[in-house]
Coordinates of C-alpha atoms and ligand atoms in Angstrom, one line a residue:
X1 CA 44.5 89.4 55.2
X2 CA 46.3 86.1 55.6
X3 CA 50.2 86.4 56.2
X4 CA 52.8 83.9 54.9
X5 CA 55.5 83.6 57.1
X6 CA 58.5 80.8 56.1
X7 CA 60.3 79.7 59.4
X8 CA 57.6 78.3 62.0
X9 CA 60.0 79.3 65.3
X10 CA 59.5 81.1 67.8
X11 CA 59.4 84.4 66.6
X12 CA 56.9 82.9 64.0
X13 CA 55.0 82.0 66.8
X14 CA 55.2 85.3 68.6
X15 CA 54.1 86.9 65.3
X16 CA 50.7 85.1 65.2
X17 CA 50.2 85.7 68.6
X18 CA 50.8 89.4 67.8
X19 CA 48.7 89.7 64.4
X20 CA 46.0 87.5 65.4
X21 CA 44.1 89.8 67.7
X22 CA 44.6 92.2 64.5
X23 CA 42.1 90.0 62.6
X24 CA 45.5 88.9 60.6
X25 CA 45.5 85.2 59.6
X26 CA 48.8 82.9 59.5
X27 CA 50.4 80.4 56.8
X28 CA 53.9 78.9 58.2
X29 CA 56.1 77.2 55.6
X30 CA 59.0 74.5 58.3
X31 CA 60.4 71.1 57.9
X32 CA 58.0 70.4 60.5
X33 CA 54.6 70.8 61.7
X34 CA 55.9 70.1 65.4
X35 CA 57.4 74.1 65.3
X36 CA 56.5 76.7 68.0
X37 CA 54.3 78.4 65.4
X38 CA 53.2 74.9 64.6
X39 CA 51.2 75.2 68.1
X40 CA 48.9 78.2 66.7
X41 CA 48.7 78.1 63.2
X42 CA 48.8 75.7 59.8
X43 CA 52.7 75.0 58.6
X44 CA 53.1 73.6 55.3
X45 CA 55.8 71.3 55.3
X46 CA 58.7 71.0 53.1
X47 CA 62.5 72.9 52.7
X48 CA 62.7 76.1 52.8
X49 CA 63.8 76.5 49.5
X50 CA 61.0 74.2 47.4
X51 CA 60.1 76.1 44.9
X52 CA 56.5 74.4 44.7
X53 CA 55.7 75.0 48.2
X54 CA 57.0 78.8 48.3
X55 CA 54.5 79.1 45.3
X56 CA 52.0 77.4 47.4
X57 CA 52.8 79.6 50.3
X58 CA 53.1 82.9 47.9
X59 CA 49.5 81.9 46.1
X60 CA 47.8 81.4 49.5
X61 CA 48.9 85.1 51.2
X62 CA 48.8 88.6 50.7
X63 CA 52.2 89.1 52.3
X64 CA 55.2 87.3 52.4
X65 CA 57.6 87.1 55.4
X66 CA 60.4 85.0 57.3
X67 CA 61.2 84.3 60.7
X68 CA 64.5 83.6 60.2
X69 CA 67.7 84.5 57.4
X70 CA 68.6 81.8 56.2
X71 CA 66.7 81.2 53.7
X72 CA 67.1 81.1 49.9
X73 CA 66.7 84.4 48.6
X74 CA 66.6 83.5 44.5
X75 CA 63.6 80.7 45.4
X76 CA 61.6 83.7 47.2
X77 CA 62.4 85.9 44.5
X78 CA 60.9 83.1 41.9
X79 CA 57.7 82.0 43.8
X80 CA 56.7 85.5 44.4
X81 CA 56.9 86.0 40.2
X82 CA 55.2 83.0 39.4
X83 CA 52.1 83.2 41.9
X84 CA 51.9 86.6 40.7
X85 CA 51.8 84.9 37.0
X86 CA 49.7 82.2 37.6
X87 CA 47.4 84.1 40.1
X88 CA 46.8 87.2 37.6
X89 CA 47.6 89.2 40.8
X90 CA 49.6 92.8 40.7
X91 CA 53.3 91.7 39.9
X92 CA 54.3 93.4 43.0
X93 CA 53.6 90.7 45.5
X94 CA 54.6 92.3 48.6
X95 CA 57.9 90.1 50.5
X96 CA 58.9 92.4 53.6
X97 CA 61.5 93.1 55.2
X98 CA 62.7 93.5 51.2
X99 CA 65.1 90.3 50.0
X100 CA 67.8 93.3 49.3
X101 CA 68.1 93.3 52.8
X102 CA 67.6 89.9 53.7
X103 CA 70.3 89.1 50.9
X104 CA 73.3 91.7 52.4
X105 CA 72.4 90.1 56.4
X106 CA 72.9 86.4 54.7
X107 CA 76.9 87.2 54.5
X108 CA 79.0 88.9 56.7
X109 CA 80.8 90.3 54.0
X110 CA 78.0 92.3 52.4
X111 CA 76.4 93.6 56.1
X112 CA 80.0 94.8 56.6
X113 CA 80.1 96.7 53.2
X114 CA 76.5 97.8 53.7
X115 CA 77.5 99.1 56.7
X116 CA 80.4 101.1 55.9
X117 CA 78.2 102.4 52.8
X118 CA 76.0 103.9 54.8
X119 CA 78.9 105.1 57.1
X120 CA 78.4 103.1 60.3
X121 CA 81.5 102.6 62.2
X122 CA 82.3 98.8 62.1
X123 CA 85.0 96.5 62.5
X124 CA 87.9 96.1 60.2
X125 CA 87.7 93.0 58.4
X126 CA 88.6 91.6 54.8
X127 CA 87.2 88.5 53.0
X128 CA 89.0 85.6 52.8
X129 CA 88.5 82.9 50.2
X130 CA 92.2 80.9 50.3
X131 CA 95.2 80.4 53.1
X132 CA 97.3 83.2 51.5
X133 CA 94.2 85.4 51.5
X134 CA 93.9 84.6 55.4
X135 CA 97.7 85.4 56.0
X136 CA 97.2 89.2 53.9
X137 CA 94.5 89.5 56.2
X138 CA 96.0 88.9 59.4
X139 CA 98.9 90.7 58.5
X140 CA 96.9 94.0 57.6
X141 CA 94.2 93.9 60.2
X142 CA 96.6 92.1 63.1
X143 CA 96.2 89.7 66.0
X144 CA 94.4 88.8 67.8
X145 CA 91.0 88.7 65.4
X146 CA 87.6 86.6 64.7
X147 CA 87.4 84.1 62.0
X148 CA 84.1 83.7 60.5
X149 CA 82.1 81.9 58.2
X150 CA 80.5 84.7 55.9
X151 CA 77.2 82.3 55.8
X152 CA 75.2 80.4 58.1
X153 CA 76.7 81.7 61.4
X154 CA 74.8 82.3 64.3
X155 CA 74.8 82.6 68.1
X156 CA 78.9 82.6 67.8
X157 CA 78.6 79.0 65.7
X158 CA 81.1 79.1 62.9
X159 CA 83.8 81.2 64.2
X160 CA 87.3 80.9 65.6
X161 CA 89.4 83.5 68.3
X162 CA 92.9 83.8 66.2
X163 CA 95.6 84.7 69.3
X164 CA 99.1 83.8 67.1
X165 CA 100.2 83.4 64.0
X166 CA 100.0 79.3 65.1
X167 CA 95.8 79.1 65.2
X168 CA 95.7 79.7 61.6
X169 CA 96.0 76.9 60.2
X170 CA 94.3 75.1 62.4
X171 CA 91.1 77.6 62.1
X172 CA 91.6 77.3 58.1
X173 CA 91.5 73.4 58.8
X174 CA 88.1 73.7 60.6
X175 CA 86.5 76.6 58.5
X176 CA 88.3 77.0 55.0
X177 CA 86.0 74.9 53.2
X178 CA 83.5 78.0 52.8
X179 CA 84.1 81.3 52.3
X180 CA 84.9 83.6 55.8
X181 CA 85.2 86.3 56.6
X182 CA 88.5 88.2 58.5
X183 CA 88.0 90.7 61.3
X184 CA 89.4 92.7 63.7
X185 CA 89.2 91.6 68.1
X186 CA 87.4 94.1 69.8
X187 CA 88.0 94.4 73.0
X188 CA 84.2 95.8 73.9
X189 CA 83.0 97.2 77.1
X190 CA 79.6 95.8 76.2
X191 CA 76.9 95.0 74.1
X192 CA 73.9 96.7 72.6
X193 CA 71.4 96.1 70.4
X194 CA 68.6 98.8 68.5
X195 CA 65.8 97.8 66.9
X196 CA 62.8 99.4 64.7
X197 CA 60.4 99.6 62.5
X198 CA 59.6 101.7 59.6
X199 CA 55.8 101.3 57.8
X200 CA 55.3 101.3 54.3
X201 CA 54.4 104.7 53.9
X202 CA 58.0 105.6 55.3
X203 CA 57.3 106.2 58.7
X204 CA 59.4 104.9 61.3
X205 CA 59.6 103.9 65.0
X206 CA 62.4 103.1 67.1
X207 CA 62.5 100.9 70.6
X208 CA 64.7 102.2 73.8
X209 CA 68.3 100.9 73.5
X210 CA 68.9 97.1 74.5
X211 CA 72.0 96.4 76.6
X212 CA 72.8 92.6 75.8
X213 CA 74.9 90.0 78.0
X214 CA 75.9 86.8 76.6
X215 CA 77.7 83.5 77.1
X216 CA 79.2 81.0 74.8
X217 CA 77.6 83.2 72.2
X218 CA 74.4 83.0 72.7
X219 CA 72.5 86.0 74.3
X220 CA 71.0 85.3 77.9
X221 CA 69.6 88.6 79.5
X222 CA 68.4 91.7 78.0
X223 CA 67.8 94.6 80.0
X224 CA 66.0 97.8 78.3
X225 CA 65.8 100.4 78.4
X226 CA 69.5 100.9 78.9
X227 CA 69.8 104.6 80.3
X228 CA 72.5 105.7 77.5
X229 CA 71.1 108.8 75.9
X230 CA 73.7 109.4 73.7
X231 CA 74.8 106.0 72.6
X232 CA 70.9 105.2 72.0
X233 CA 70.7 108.3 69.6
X234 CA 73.1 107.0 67.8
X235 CA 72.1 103.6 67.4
X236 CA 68.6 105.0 66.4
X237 CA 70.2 107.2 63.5
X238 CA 72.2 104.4 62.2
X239 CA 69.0 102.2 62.4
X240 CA 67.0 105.3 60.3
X241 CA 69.8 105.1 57.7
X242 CA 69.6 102.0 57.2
X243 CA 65.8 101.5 57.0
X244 CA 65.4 104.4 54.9
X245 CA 68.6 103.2 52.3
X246 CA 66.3 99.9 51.9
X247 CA 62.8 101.5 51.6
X248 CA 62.5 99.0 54.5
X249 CA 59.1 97.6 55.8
X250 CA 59.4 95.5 59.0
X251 CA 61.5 95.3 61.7
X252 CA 64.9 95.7 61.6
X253 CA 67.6 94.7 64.6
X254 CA 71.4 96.1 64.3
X255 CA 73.5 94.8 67.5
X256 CA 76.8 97.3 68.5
X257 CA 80.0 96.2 70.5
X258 CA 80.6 98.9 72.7
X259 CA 83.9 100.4 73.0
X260 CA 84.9 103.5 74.5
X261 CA 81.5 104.8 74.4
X262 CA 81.4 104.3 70.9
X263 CA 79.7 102.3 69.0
X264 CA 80.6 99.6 66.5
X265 CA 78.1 97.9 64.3
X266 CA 78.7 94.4 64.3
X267 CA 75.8 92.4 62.7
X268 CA 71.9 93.3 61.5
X269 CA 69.0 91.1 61.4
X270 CA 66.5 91.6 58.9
X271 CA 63.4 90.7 61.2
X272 CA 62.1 90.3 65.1
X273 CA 65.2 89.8 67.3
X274 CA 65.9 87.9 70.7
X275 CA 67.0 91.3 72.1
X276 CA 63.3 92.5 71.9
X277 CA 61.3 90.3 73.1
X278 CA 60.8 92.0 76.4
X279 CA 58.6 94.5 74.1
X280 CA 55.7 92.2 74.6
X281 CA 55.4 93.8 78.1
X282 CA 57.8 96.1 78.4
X283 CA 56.6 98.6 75.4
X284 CA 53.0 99.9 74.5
X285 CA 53.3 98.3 70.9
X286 CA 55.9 95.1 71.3
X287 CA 58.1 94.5 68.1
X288 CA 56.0 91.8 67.1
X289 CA 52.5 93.8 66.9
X290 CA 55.3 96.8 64.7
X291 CA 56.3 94.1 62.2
X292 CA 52.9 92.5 61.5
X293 CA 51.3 96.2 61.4
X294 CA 54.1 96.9 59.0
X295 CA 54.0 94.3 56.4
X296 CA 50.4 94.5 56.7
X297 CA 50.2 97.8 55.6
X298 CA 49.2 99.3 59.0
X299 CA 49.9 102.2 61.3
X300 CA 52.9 101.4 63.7
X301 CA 52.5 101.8 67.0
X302 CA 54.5 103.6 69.9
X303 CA 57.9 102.1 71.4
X304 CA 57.7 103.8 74.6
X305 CA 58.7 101.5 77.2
X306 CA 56.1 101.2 80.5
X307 CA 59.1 100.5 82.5
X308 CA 62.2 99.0 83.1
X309 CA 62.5 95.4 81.6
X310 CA 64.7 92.4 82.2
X311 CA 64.5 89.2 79.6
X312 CA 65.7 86.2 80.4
X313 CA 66.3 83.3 77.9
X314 CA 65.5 79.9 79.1
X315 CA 68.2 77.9 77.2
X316 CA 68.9 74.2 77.6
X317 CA 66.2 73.2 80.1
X318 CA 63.2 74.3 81.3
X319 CA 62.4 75.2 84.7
X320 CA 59.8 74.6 86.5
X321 CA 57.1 76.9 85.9
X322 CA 55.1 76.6 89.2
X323 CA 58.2 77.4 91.0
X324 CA 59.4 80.4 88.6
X325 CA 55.7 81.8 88.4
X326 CA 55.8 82.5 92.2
X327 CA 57.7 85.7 91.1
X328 CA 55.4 88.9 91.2
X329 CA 54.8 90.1 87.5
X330 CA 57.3 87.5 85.9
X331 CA 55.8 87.1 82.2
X332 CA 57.0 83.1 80.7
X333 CA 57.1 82.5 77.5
X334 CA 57.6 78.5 76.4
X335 CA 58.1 77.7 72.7
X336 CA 57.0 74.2 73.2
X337 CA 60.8 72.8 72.2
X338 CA 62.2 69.7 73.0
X339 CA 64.9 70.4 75.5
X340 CA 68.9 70.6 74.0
X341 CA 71.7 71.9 75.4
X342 CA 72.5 75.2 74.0
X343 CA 68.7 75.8 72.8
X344 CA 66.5 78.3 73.3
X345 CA 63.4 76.6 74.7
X346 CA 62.2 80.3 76.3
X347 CA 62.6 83.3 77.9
X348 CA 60.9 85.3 80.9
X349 CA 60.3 88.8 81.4
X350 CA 60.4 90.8 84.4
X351 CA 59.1 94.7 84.2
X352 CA 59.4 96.9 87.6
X353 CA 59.5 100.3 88.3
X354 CA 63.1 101.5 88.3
X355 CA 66.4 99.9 86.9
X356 CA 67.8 99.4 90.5
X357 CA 64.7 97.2 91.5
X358 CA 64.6 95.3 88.0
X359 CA 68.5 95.0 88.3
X360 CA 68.0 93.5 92.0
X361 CA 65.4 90.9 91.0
X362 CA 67.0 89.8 87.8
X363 CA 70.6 89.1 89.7
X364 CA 68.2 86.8 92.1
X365 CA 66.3 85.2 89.5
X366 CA 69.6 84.3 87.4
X367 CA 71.4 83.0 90.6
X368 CA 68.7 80.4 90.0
X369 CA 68.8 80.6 86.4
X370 CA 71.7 81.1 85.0
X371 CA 74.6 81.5 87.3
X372 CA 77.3 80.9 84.8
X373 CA 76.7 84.4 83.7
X374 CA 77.8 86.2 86.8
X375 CA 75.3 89.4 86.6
X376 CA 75.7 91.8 89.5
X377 CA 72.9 94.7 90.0
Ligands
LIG429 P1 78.3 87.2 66.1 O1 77.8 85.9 65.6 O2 79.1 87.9 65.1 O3 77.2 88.0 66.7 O4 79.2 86.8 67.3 C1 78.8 86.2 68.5 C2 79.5 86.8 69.7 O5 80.9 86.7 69.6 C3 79.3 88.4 69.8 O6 78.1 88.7 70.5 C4 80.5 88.8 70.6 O7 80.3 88.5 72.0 C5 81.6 87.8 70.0 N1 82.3 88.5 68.9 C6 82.0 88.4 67.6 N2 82.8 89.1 66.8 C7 83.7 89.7 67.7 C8 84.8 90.6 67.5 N3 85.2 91.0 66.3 N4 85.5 91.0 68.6 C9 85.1 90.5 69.8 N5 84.1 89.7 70.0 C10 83.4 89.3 69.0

């Protein structure tokens, strides 16, 4: 069975690397060849969104998936009917995670209603499509609140803190040209993150509960299984609801604010998330192996964590790995990226024995690593 994947990242990368001891075989669709998946399987090359290569990509798999959201969700739709056409093949080409899902995580504003459908506490928020719009909105949900553009925005990019009445013209200036999204400050303890799978004959799996630091938006340590029983519960149920509302297949990711012991849905990702990638040691099945088994059509396997994980993201620079390899069990993981600030370029995982001894270690290793973020065990 050959899998289509568009999006030749990382987590591309870590799903070949998952499905190809399966006997699974991979098809990437990037703008480039020189991808992390690029390293371990064919890409073809072209935009995301050319309908010709999707048709390509669709005509040359059994299963369609994407390692990313941001992707067009009419040209998957339209590939997927005309290589089942042209091929003669069933007219249910299989795309999973479904593109009802994938569509309702491309816009704040729709993951918000979906959300509140399917009753998940979330944040208050309204759409705002004009300055008078974002004034209404201020004035019913209050100040301070987040800004957002409902598209496109990731790892905090396209979003403004609104403290006074002054910022908003100014954040209108810088965002108003596309439509955003209003919403409530929430003053969180923390951050958590749950993520599953459910299998295409309905059955469904759920990792331990992720407890998630970041800075400047973008997530830097993950450290799982956080011992919350009832606030991981709850994060699995909301996860089951919202799988089973979508007659999901894949692997789904929903990350929480915190607050009060309570949790508050803030955002869901349609696919393999950052937050689990200490699964590939850390569980007996990692998140990868759950997705590839499930949009293959095969059994999931068990969550259960062997221990008690840290993950650290590499962002920025590499470093060195002869010097980071001399810690006992540390797992690295390079994605072969030219070095940017702000970039993900990798991430390292650490599993011990109990959370005091995995908390201990990780504070040492991210004095060296990242020391901005302050962690204390
Ligand atoms: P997002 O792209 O929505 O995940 O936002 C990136 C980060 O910004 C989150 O992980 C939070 O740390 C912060 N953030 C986003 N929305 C809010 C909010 N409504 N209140 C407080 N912090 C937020």
């Amino acid at each position: 069975m050959r899998i289509g994947i568009v999006g030749a990242g990382q987590l591309g990368q870590m799903l070949a690397l998952a499905g190809i001891p399966l006997g699974l075989e991979f098809l990437f669709l990037d703008r480039s060849a020189d991808t992390p998946a690029g390293r371990i399987a064919p890409v073809l090359t072209g935009e995301f969104g050319d309908a010709a290569l999707l048709a390509q990509l669709v005509g040359r798999c059994d299963v369609l998936s994407f390692d990313w959201e941001n992707i067009s969700v009419p040209a998957l739709r339209a590939a997927a009917r005309t290589a089942a056409r042209t091929a003669g093949r069933s007219a249910r080409f299989r795309i999973s995670p479904p593109l009802s899902a994938l569509a309702a995580s491309q816009d704040r504003w729709s993951e918000k209603r979906t959300f509140m459908r399917l009753g998940l506490a979330t944040t208050r928020c309204a759409p705002v499509d004009s300055q008078a719009a974002l004034a209404r909105a201020v004035r019913r949900i209050g100040l301070p609140g987040m800004l957002k553009t409902r598209r496109l925005g990731y790892d905090g990019k396209g979003q403004r803190l609104l403290r006074s009445p002054d910022d908003l013209e100014q954040a209108w200036l810088q965002l108003g040209s596309v439509p955003l999204l209003y919403e409530e400050f929430v003053p969180f303890d923390y951050e958590v993150s749950i993520i599953g799978a459910r299998a295409r004959d309905g059955s469904i799996v759920v990792y331990p509960l992720n407890r998630n630091y970041h800075a400047d938006g973008i997530l830097r340590l993950t450290l799982s299984p956080w011992r919350a029983p009832a606030l991981a519960r709850a994060a699995g149920a909301a996860l089951c609801r919202v799988l089973e509302a979508y007659r999901y297949v894949g692997v789904l990711a929903i990350e929480f604010f915190v607050r009060q012991g309570r949790l508050i849905a803030n955002e869901m990702a349609p696919r393999v998330h950052n937050s689990g990638h200490w699964t590939i040691e850390g569980s007996v099945t990692s998140q990868f192996e759950n997705h590839v088994r499930a949009i293959a059509g095969l059994p999931l396997g068990p969550t259960t964590a062997r221990g008690h994980a840290a993950m650290i993201n590499l962002i920025g620079t590499l470093p060195d790995a002869s010097s980071l390899l001399t810690e006992p069990g540390l797992h690295l993981h390079c994605y072969g990226k030219e070095p940017r600030p702000g970039r993900k370029l990798g991430h390292c995982t650490l599993v011990e024995t109990s959370a005091a001894r995995r908390d201990a270690r990780t504070a040492r290793l991210l004095r060296r690593l990242a020391p901005k973020l302050g962690f204390h065990s």
